[in-house]
Short mmCIF file of C-alpha atoms in Angstrom, two decimals:
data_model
loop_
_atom_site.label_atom_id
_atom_site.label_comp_id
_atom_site.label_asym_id
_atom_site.label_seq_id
_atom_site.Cartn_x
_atom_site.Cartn_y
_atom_site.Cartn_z
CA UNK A 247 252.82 23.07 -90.85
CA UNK A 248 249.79 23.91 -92.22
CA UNK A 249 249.06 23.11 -96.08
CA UNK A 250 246.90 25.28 -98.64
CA UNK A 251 245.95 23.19 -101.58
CA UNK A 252 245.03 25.22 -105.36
CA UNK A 253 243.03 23.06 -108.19
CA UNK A 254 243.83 19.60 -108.34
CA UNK A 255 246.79 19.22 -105.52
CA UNK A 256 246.92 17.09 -103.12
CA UNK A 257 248.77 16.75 -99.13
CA UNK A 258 248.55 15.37 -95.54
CA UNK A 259 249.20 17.79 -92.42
CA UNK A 260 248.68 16.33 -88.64
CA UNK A 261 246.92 19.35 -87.74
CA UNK A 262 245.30 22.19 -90.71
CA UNK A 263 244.44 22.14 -94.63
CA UNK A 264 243.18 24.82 -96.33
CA UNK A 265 241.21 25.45 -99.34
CA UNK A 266 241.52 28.60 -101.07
CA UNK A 267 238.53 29.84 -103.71
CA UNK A 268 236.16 27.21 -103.17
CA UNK A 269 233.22 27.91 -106.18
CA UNK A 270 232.66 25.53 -108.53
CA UNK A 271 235.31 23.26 -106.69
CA UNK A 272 235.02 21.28 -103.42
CA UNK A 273 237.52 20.98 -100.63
CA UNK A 274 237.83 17.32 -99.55
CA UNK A 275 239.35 16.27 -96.28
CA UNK A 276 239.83 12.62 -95.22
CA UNK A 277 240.50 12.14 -91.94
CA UNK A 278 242.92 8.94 -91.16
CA UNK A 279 245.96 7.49 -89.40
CA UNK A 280 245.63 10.52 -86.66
CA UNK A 281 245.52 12.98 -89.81
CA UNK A 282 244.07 15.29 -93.00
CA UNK A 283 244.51 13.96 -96.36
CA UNK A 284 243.19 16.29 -99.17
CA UNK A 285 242.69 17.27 -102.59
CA UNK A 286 241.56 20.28 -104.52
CA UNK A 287 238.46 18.57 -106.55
CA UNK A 288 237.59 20.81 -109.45
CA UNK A 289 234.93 20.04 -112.15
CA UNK A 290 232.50 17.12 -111.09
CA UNK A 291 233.30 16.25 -114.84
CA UNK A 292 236.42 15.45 -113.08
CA UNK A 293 235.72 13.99 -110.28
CA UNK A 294 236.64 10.30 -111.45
CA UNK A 295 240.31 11.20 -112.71
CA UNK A 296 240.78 13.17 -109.60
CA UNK A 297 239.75 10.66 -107.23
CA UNK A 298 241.96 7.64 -108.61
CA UNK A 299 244.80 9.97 -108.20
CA UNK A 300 243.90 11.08 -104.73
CA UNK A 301 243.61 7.17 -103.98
CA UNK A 302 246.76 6.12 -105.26
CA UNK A 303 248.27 8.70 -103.19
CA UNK A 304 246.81 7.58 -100.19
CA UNK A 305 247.71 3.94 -100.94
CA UNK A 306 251.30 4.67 -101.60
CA UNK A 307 251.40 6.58 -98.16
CA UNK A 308 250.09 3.33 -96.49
CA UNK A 309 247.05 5.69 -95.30
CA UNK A 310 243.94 3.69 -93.72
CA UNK A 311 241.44 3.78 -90.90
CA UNK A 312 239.76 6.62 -91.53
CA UNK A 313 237.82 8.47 -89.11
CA UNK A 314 235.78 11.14 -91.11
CA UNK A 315 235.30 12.50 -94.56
CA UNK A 316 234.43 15.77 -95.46
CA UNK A 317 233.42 17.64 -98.84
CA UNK A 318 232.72 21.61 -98.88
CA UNK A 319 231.43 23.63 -101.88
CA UNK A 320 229.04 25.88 -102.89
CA UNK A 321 226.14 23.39 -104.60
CA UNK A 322 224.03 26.32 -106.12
CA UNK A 323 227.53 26.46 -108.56
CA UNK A 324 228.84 23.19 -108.32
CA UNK A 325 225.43 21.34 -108.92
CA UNK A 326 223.07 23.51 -109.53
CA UNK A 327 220.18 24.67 -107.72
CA UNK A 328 217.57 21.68 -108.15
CA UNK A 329 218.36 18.72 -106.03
CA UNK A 330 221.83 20.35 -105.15
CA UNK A 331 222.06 18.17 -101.87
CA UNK A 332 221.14 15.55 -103.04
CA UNK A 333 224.00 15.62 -105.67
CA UNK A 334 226.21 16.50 -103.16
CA UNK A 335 225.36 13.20 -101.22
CA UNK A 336 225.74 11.35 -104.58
CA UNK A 337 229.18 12.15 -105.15
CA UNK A 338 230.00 11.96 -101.52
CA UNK A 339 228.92 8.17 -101.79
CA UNK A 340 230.94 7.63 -104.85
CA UNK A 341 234.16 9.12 -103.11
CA UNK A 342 233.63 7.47 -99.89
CA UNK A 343 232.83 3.78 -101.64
CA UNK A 344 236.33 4.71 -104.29
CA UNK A 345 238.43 5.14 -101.40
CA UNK A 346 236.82 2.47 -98.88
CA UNK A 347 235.43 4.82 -96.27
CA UNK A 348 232.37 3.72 -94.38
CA UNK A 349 231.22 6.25 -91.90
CA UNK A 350 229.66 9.91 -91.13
CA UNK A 351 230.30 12.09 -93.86
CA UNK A 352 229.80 16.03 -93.20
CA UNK A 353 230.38 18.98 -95.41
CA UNK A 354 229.60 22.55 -95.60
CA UNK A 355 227.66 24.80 -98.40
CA UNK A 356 228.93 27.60 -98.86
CA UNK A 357 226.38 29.34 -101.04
CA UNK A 358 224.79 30.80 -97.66
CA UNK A 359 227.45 33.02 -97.98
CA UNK A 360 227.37 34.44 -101.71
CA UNK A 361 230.88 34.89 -102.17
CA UNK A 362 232.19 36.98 -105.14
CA UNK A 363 235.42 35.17 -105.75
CA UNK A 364 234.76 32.01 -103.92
CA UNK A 365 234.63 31.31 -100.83
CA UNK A 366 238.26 30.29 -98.58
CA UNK A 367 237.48 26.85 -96.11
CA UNK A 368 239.97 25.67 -93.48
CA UNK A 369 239.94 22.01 -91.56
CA UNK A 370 241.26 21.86 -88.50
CA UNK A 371 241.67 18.53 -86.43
CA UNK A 372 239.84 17.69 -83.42
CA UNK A 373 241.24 14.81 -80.54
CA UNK A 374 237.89 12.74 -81.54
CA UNK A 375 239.28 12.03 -85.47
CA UNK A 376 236.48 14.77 -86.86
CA UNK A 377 237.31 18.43 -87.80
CA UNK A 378 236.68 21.82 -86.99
CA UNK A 379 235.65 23.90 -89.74
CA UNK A 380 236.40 27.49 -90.49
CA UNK A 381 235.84 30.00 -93.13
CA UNK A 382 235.96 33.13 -94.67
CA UNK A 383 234.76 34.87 -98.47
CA UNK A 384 237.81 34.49 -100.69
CA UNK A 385 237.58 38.47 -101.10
CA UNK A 386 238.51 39.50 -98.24
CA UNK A 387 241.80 36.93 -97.63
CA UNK A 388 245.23 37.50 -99.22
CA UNK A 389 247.36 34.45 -100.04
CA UNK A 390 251.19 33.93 -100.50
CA UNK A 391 252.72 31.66 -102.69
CA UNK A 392 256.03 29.87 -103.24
CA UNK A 393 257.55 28.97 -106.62
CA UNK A 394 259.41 26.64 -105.32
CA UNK A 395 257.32 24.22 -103.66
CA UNK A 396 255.53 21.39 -105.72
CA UNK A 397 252.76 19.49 -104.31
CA UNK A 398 250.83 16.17 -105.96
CA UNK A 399 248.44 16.71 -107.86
CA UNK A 400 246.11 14.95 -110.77
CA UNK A 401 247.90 13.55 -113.89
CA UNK A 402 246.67 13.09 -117.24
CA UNK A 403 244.11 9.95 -117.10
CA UNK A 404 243.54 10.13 -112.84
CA UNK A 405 247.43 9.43 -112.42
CA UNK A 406 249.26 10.78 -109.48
CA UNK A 407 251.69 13.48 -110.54
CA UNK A 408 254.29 13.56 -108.30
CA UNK A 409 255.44 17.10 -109.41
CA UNK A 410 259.15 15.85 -110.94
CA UNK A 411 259.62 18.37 -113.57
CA UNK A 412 256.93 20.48 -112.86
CA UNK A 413 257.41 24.25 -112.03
CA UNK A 414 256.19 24.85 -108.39
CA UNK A 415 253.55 27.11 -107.33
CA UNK A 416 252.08 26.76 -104.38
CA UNK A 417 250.44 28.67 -101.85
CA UNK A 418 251.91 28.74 -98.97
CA UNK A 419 250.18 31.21 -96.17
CA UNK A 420 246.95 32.36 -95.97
CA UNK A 421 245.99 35.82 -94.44
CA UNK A 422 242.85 37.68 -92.98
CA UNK A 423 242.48 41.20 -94.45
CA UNK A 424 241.57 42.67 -91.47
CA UNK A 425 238.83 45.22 -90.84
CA UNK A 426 237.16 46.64 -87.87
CA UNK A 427 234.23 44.22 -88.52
CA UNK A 428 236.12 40.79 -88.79
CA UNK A 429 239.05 41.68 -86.23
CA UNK A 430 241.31 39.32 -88.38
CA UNK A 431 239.59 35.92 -87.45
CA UNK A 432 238.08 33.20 -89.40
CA UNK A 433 234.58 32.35 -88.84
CA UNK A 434 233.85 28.83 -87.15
CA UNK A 435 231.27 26.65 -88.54
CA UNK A 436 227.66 27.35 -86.84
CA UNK A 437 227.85 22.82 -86.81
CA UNK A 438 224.30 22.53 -85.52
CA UNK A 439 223.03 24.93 -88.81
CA UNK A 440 225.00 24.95 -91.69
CA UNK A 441 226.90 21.50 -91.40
CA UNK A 442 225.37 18.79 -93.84
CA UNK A 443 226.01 15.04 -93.18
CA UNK A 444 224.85 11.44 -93.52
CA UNK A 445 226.47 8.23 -93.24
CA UNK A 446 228.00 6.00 -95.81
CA UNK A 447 227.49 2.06 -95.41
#
């Protein structure tokens, strides 16, 4: 079932994570073990904290051999608009190298796009261990949530919070707002264009 993952939480599905109002975060997928592993990175202030939570996680799931990572934001916002790519690749590397990954690592900007509210960014798998990428402005999609789910998440100091105690709310759908011009579907990745990558040694 598929999983849609607010600030800071983090989840597996075999098949689809999404990422709802992607703007000054990133939506990181880790592909491994025949499935997605993500987390909701906010601030790049944060980015340490979040990542030794996201890698204990992954460690106490027993989750290895991965296959492809993936990070998409909007860099204008998230790293500003001089060298934003190149920042991009920076933290890449770090998160890659923090969580043992050696490999191609792709991603998405989403500032082609100019969102108002952010920009929503799906992963779906593919048989060859990579990921299909879909998206749509935040604007025009309506999400659901559930008060009673509770996801993991980043603790105080980068420690996994397993959500014991912690008041649920999660999203748990996430719907087109259909017009005549979109006809209720996401938009797939143009790979050849838009998709960024480079490989981590």
């Amino acid at each position: 079932m598929p999983v849609y993952l607010d600030e800071e939480n983090i989840s597996s599905d075999d098949t689809t994570i999404g990422f709802p109002h992607l703007l000054l975060c990133m939506g990181l997928v880790y592909v491994a073990d025949g499935a997605l592993h993500g987390i909701h990175l906010t601030s790049r202030s944060n980015t340490e904290d979040a990542i030794k939570a996201f890698k204990a996680y992954l460690n106490k799931h027993s989750i290895t051999g991965g296959t492809a990572l993936y990070g998409s934001a909007n860099h204008g916002i998230r790293y500003g608009k001089a060298n934003s790519k190149a920042s991009w690749k920076q933290e890449m590397t770090y998160i890659a190298n923090e969580i043992g990954y050696t490999g191609k690592v792709r991603g998405f900007d989403t500032a082609i796009l100019k969102p108002k509210k952010g920009t929503y960014v799906e992963y779906q798998t593919k048989a060859d261990g990579t990921c299909k990428i879909f998206y749509k402005r935040n604007e025009k999609m309506n999400f659901e949530s559930d008060l009673s789910q509770r996801l993991p998440k980043v603790g105080p100091g980068g420690a996994l919070d397993e959500g014991v105690g912690r008041k649920g709310f999660v999203k748990k759908s996430a719907n087109i707002i259909v017009t005549k011009s979109n006809k209720g579907q996401l938009h797939e990745l143009n790979y050849s264009i838009r998709q960024s990558s480079f490989d981590v040694k």
